[in-house]
Short mmCIF file of C-alpha atoms and ligand atoms in Angstrom, two decimals:
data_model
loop_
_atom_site.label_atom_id
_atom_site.label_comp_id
_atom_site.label_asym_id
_atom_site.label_seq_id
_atom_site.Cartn_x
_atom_site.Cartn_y
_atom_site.Cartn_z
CA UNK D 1 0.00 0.00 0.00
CA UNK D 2 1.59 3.41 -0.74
CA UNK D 3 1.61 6.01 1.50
CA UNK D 4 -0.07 9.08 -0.46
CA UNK D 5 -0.31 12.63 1.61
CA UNK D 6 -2.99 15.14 1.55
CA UNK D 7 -4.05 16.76 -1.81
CA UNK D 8 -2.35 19.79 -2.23
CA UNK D 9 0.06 19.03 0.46
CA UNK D 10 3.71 20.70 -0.24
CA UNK D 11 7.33 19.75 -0.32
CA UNK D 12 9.87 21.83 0.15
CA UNK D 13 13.69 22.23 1.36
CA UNK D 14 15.16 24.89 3.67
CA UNK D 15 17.92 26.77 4.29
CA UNK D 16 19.03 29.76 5.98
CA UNK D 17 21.14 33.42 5.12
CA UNK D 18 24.41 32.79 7.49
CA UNK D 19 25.32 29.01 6.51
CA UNK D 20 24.79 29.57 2.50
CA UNK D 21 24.96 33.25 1.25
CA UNK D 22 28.30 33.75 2.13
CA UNK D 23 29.85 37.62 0.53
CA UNK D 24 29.68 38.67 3.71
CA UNK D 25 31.57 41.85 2.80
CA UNK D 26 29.94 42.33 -0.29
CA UNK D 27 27.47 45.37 -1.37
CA UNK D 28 27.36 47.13 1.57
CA UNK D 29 26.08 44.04 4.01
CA UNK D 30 26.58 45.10 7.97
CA UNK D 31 28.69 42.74 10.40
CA UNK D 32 26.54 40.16 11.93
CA UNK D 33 26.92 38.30 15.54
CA UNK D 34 27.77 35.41 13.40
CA UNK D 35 30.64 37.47 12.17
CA UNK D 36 32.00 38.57 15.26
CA UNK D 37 31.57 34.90 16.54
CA UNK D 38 33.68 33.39 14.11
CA UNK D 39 36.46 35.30 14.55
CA UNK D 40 36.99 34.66 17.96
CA UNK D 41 39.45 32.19 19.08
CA UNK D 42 38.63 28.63 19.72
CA UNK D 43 34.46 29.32 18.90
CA UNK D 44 33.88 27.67 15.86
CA UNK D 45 35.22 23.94 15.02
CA UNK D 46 38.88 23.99 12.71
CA UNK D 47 38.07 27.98 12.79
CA UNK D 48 35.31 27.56 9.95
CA UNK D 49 33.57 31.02 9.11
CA UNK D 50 30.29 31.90 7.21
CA UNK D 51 32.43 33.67 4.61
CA UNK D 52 32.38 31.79 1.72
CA UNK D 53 30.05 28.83 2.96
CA UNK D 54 28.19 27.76 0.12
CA UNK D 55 28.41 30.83 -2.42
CA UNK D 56 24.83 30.97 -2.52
CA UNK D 57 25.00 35.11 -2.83
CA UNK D 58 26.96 34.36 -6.58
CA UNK D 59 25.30 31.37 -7.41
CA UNK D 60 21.61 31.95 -6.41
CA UNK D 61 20.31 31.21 -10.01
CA UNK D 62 22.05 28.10 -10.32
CA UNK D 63 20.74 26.87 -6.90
CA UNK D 64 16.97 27.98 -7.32
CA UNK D 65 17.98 25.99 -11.09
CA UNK D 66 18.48 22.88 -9.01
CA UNK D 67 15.66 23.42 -6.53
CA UNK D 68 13.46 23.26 -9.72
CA UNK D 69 15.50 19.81 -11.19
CA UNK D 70 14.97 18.19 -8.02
CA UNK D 71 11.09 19.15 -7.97
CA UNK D 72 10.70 21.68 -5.03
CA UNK D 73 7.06 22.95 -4.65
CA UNK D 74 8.03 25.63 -2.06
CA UNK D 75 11.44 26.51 -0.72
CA UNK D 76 12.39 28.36 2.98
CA UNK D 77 15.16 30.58 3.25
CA UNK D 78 16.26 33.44 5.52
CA UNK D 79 16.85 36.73 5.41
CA UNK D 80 20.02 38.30 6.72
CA UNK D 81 18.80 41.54 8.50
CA UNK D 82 22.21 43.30 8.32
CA UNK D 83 22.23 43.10 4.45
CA UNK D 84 19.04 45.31 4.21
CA UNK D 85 19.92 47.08 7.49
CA UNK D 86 23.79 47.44 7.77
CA UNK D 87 23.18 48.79 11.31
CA UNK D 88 20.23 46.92 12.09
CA UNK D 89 17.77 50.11 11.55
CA UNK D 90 18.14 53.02 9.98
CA UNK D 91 19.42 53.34 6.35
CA UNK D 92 17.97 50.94 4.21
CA UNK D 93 20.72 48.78 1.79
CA UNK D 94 18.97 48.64 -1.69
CA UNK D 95 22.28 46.09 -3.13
CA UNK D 96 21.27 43.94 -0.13
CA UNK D 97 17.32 43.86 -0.66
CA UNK D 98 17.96 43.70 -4.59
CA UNK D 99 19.97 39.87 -3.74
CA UNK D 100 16.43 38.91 -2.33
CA UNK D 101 13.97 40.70 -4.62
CA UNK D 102 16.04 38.26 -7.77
CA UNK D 103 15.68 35.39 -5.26
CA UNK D 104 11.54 35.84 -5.22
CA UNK D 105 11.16 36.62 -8.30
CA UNK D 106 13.20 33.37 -9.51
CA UNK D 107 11.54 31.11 -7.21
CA UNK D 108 8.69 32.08 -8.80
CA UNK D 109 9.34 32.35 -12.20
CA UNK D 110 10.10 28.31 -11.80
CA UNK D 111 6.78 28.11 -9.78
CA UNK D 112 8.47 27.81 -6.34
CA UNK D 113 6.47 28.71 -3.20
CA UNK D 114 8.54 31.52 -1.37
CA UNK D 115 9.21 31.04 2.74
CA UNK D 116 10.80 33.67 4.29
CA UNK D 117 12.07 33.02 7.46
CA UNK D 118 12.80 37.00 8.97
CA UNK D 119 15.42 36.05 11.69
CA UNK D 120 17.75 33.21 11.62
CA UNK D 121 20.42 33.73 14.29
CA UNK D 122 22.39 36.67 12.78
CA UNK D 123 21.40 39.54 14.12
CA UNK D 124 22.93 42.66 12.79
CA UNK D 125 26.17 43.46 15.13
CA UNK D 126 25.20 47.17 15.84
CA UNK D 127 22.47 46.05 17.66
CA UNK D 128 24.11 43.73 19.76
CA UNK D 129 26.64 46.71 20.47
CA UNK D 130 23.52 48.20 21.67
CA UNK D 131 22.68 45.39 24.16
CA UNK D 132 21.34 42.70 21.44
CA UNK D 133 18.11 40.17 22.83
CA UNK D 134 18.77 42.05 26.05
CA UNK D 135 17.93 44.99 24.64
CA UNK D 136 14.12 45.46 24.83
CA UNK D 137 14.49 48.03 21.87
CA UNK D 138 15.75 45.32 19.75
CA UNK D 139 12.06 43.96 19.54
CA UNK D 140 10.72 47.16 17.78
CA UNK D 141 14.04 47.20 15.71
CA UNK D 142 13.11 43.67 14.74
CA UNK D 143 9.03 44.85 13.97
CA UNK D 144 10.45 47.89 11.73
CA UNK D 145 12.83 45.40 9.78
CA UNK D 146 9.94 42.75 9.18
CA UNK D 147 7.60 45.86 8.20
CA UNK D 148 10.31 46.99 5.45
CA UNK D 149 10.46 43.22 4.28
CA UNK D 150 6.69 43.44 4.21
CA UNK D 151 6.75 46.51 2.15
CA UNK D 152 8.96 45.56 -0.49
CA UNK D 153 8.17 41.61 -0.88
CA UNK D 154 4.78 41.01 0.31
CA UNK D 155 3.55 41.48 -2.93
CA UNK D 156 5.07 38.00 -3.63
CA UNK D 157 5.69 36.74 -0.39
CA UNK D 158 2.95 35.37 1.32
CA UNK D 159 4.37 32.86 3.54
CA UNK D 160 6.50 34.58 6.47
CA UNK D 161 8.23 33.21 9.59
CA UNK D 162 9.34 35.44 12.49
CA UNK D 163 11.94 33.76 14.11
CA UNK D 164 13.67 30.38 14.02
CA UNK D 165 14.24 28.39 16.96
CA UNK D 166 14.06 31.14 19.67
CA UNK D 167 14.97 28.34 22.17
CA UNK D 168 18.23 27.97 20.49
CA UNK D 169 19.53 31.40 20.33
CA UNK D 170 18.79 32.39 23.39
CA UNK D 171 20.04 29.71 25.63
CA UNK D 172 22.27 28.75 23.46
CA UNK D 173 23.73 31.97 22.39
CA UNK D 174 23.35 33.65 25.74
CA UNK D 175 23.63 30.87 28.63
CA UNK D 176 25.77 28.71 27.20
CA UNK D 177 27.36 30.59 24.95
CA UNK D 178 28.18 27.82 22.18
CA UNK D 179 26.45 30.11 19.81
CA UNK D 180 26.35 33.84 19.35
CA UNK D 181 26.62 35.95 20.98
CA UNK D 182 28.60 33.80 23.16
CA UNK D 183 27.28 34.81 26.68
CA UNK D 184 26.76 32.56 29.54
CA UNK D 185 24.35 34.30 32.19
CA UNK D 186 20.78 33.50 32.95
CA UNK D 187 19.68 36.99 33.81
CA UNK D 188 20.40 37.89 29.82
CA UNK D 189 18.82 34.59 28.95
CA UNK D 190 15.64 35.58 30.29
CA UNK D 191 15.50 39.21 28.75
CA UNK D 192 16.47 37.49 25.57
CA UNK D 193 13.80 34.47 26.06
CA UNK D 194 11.00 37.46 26.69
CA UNK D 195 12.56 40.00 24.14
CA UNK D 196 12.79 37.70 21.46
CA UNK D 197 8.97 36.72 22.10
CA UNK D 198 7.98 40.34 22.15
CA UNK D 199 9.69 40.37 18.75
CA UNK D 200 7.68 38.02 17.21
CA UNK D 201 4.09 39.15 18.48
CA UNK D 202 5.36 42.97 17.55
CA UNK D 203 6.33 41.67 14.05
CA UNK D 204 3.03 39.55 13.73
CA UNK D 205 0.63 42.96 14.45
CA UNK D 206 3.03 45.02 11.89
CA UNK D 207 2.25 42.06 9.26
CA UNK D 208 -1.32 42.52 9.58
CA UNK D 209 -0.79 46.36 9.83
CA UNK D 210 0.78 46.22 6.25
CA UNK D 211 -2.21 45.43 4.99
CA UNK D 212 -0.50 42.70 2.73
CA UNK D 213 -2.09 39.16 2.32
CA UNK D 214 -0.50 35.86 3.06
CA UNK D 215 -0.10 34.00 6.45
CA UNK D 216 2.69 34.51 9.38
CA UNK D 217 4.11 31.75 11.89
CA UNK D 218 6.80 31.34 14.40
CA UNK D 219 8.90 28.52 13.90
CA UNK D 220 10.07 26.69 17.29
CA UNK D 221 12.81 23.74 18.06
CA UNK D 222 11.60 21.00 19.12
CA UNK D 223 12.36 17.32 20.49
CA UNK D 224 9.66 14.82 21.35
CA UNK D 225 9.83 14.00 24.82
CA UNK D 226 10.30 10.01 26.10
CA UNK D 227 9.94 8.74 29.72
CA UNK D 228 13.18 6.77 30.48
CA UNK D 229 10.84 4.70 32.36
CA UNK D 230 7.75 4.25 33.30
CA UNK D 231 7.46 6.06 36.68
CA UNK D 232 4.75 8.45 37.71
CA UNK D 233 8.05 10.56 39.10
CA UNK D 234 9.26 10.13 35.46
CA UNK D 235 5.99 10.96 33.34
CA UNK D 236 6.37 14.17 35.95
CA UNK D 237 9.83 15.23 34.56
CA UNK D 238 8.86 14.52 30.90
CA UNK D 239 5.66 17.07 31.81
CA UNK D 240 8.37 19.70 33.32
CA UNK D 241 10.97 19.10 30.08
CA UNK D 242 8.27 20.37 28.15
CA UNK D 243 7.54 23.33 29.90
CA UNK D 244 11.05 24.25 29.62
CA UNK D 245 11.26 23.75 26.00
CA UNK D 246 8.66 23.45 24.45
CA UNK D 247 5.41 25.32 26.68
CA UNK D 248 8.10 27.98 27.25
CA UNK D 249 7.85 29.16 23.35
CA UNK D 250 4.49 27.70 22.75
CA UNK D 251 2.30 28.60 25.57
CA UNK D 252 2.66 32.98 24.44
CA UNK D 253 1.82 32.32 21.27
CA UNK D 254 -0.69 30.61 22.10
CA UNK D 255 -2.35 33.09 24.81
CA UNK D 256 -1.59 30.61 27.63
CA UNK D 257 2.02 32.41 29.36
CA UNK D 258 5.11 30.89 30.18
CA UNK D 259 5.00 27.99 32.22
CA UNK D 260 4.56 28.40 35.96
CA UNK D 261 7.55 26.35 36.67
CA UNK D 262 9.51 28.01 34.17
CA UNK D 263 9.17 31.25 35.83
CA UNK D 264 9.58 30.23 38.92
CA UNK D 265 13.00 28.87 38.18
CA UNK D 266 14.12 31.79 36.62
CA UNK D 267 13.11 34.12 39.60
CA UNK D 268 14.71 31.50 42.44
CA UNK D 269 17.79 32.36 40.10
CA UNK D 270 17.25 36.40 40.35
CA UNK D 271 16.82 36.22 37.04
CA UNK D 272 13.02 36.66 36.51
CA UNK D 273 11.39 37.68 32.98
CA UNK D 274 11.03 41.53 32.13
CA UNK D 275 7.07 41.50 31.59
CA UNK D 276 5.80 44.75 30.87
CA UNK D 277 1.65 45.26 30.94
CA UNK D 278 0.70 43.98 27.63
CA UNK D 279 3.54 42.44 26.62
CA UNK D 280 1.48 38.65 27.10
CA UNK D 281 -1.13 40.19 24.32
CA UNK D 282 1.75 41.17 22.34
CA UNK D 283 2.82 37.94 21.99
CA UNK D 284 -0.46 36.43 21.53
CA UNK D 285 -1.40 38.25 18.34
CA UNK D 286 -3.18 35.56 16.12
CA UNK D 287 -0.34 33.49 14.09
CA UNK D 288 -1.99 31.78 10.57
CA UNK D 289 0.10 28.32 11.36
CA UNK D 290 2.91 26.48 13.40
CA UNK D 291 6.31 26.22 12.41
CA UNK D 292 7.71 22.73 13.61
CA UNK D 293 11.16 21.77 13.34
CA UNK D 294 12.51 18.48 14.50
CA UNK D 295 15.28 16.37 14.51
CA UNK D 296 14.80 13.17 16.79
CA UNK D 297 13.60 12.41 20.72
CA UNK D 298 14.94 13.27 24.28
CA UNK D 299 15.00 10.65 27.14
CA UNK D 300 14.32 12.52 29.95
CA UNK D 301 14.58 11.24 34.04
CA UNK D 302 13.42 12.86 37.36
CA UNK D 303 15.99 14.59 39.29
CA UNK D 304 14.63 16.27 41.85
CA UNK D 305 18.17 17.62 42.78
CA UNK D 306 18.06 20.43 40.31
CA UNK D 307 15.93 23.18 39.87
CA UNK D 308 14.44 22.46 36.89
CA UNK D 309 13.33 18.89 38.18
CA UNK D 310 14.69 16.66 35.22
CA UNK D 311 17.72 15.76 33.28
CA UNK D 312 18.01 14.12 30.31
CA UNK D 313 18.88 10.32 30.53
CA UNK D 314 21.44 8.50 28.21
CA UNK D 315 20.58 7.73 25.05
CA UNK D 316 20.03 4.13 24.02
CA UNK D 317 19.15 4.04 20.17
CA UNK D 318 22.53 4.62 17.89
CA UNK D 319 23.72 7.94 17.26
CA UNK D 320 24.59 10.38 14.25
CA UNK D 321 27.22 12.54 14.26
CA UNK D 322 25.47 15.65 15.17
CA UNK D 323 24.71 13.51 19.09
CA UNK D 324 20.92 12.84 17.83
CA UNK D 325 19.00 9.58 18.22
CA UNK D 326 17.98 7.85 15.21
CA UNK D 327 14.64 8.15 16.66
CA UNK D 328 12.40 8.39 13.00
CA UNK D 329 9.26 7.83 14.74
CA UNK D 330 9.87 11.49 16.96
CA UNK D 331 8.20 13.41 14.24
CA UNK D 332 5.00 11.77 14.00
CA UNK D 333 5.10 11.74 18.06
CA UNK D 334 5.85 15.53 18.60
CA UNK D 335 3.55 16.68 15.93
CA UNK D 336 0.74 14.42 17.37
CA UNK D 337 1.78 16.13 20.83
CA UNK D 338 1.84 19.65 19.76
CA UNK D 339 -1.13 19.73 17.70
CA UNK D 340 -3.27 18.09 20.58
CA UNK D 341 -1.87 20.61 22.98
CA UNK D 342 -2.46 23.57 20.93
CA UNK D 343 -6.24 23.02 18.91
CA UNK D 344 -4.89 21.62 15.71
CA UNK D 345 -3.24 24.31 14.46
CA UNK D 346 -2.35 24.08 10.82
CA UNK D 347 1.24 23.29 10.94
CA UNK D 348 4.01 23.42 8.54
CA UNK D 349 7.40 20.99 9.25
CA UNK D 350 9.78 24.15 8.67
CA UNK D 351 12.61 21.88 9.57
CA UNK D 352 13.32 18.19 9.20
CA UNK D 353 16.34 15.98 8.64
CA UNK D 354 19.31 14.04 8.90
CA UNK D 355 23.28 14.73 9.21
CA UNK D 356 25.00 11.97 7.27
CA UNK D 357 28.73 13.12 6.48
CA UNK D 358 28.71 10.41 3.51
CA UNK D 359 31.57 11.28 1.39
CA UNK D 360 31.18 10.89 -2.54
CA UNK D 361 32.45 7.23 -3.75
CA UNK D 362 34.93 6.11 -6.51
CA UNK D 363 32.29 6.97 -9.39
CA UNK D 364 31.58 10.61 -7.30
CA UNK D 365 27.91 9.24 -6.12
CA UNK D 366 27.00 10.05 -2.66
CA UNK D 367 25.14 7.12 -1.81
CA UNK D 368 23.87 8.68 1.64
CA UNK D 369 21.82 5.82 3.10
CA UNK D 370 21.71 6.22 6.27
CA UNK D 371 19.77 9.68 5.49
CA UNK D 372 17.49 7.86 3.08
CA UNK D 373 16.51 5.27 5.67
CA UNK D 374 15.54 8.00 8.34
CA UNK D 375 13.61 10.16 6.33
CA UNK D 376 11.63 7.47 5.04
CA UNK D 377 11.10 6.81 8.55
CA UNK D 378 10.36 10.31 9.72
CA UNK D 379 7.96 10.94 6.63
CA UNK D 380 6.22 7.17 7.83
CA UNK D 381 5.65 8.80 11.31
CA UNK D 382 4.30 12.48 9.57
CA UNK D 383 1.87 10.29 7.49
CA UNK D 384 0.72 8.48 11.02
CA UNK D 385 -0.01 11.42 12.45
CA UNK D 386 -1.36 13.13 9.59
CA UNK D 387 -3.70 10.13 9.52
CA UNK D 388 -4.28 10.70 13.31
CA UNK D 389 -5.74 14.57 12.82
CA UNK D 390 -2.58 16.93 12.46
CA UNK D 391 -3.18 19.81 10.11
CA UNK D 392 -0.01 19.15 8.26
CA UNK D 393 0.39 21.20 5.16
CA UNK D 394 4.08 20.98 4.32
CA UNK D 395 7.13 19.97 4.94
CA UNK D 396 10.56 21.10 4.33
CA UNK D 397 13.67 18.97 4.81
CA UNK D 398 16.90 20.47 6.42
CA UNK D 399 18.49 20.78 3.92
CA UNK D 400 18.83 21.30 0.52
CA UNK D 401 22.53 21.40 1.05
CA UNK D 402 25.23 20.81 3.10
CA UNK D 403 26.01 23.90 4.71
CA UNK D 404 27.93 26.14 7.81
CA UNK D 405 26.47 24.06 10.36
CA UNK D 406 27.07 27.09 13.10
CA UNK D 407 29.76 25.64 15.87
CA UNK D 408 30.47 22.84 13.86
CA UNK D 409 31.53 24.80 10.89
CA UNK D 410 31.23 22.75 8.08
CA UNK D 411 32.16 19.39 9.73
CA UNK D 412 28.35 18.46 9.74
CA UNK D 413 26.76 17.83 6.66
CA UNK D 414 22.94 17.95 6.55
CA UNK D 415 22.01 18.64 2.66
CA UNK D 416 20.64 16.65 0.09
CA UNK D 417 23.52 18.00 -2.55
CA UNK D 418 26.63 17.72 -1.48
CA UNK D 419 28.87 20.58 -1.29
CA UNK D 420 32.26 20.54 -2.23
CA UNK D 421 33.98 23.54 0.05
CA UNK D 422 37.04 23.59 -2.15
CA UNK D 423 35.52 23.92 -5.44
CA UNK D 424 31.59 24.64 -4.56
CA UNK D 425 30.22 22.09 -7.07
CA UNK D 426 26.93 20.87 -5.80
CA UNK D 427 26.04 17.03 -6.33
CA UNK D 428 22.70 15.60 -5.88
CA UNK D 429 22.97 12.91 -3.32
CA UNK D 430 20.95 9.42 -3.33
CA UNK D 431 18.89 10.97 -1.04
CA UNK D 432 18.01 13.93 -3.48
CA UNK D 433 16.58 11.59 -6.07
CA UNK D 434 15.03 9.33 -3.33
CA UNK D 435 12.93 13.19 -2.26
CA UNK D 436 12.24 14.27 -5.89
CA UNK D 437 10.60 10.86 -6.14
CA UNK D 438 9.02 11.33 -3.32
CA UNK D 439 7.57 14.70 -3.97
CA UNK D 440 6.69 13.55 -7.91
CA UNK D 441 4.08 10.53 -6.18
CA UNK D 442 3.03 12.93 -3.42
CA UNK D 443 4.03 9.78 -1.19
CA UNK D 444 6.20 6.46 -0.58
CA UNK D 445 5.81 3.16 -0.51
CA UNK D 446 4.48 1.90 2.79
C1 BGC N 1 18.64 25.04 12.74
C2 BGC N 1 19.54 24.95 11.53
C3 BGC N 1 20.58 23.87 11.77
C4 BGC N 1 19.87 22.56 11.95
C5 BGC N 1 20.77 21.35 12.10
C6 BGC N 1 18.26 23.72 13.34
O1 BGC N 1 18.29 23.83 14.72
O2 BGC N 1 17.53 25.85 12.47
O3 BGC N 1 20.10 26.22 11.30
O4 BGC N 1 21.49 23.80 10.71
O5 BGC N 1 19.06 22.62 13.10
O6 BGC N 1 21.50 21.38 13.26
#
């Protein structure tokens, strides 16, 4: 029995402005964290940079070439603020919003679906000089650059992101510093947590001041939550690991608040959450769908010891190189989770996908199998749950090539067309063919 999805339902790839554009000097683009970051001693793996990474800023037309050869209905990228805002706000960089205007108009010109994503990561350096996430100006910066984007795309644009993985970039940027900005301190983590949600809500209400038409998400990280056994103590910590990750970035957007317990934590810390009146109903402003990204499962266990009340247990299925679980059946779990929690939102899988460093063979095939297997797997699950009620609409893999994969520079390789860094020729993996059949039957085989 194949496995067919939904009518109408859409297949994309993403991909985001830091790990492919590269130029990062050219026409007048503005320094970004990411910038700063990699030129720091010791931050990023073999001292890897953005610089370069995949050429996608000289070779757009090429790539959105290949997007259309391997069958994309719909493709998500990023874009970086400081190439349209040097400083962040201010004057505007026509060069910079020209590179994207091309990019629209030649996704569309080969009938590809345009999804912007308005933040991913690299926020312009001035405003960071200014006090970045912790900055609760940075939140109306961030609604006046989605308002110009607005202005000059949304007459083609009509499917918009606000910000990717807000989970990520703050704690990981700003608590444990692994990722720009590179602080570690939990009173900045909050500010950012709550800043970077006032962001969003603020950039929602300036989308539907704009008058444009199309639909506007957030787009969260996410990890499907496992008991490590089958304690009530346990089922307990699994509740509490997803008010820390996932209720934490959910719950606002969805009118309910942070998490009790979340807050609480952060306050025993004296490091409680800046909430100004209205700020909650900020961040509540209607969104049109959920952006779900997902890359495998969490074991968590009780431990009562630390303030948050859990800790994640050792992992016991085998591991890829990135750390993750092959755990293919998370994706149909979370998004069976998350849509029960929330009302059955209409969700799109912003983010899904594998890291397989498979190297090309003798004959220069990348037969990356290990990726095939999983996403086969992960699609299986989506299908399940799809069956089960989710309001699935799309789905984008991560990604449609290997790429600057942040800390890990370019020693983690998550695309479906390999990259050669030396001489930037893109090959179509196994796995590419394996998704343009995929997306040419609207399905798999069972
Ligand atoms: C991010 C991507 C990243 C991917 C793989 C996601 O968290 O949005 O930028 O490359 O995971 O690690």
């Amino acid at each position: 029995m194949p496995l067919t999805f939904p009518d109408g339902f859409q297949w994309g790839a993403a991909t985001a402005a830091y790990q492919i554009e590269g130029a990062v000097q050219e026409d007048d683009r503005g320094l970004s964290i990411w910038d700063t970051f990699c030129r720091q001693p010791a931050r990023i793996q073999d001292g890897d940079t953005g610089d370069i990474a995949c050429d996608h800023y000289h070779r757009m037309e090429e790539d959105v070439a290949l997007m259309a050869e391997l069958g994309l209905q719909t493709y998500r990228f990023s874009v970086a603020w400081s190439r349209v805002l040097p400083f962040g706000k201010g004057a505007v960089n026509l060069k910079g919003l020209d590179f994207y205007d091309r990019l629209v108009d030649a996704l569309l010109a080969r009938g590809i679906q345009p999804a912007l994503t308005l933040y991913h990561w690299d926020l312009p350096q001035s405003l960071q000089d200014l006090g970045g996430w912790a900055n609760r100006d940075t939140a109306d910066y961030f609604a006046e650059y989605a308002a110009l984007m607005y202005d000059k795309l949304g007459d083609r644009v009509t499917r918009w992101i606000t910000l990717n993985e807000p989970i990520i970039f703050t704690t990981f940027g700003h608590r444990t510093g692994v990722m720009a900005p590179g602080i570690r301190d939990l009173g900045i983590t909050a500010k950012a947590v709550h800043h970077a949600m006032l962001a969003h809500g603020k950039a929602v209400q300036a989308f539907r001041g704009s008058g444009r038409a199309g639909e506007i998400g957030i787009t969260n990280a996410n990890t499907s939550f496992e008991p490590a056994d089958d304690t009530p103590e346990t089922a307990h910590a699994v509740e509490l690991a997803r008010d820390f990750d996932s209720r934490l970035f959910h719950g606002p957007v969805y009118g309910r608040g942070y998490p009790i317990s979340v807050l609480r934590y952060y306050e025993s810390k004296d490091a409680p959450f800046p909430i100004w009146p209205g700020d909650m109903e900020t961040i509540a402003a209607p969104t049109d769908f959920l952006g779900v990204n997902l890359y495998s499962r969490s074991l968590i266990a009780a431990d009562p010891g630390r303030g948050t009340g859990y800790r994640l247990a050792p992992p016991t299925l085998p591991l890829l190189p990135m750390g993750y679980e092959m755990a293919p059946h998370a994706l149909g779990d979370f998004v069976r989770w998350v849509s029960n929690e929330y009302g059955r939102p209409k969700i799109y899988i912003t983010e899904n996908g594998v890291c397989d460093n498979t190297e090309p063979d003798a004959t220069g095939a990348v037969n990356d199998t290990v990726r095939m297997d999983l996403l086969q797997g992960f699609l299986r699950g989506l299908h399940g749950a799809i069956a089960d009620g989710a309001d699935v609409r799309a789905y984008y893999l991560w990604s449609l090539m290997d790429n600057f994969e942040w800390a890990f520079g370019y020693s983690k390789r998550f695309g479906i067309v390999h990259m050669d860094f030396e001489t930037l020729a893109r090959t179509p993996k196994a796995s590419a063919r394996m998704y343009s059949e995929i997306i040419r039957r609207n399905g798999m085989e069972a």
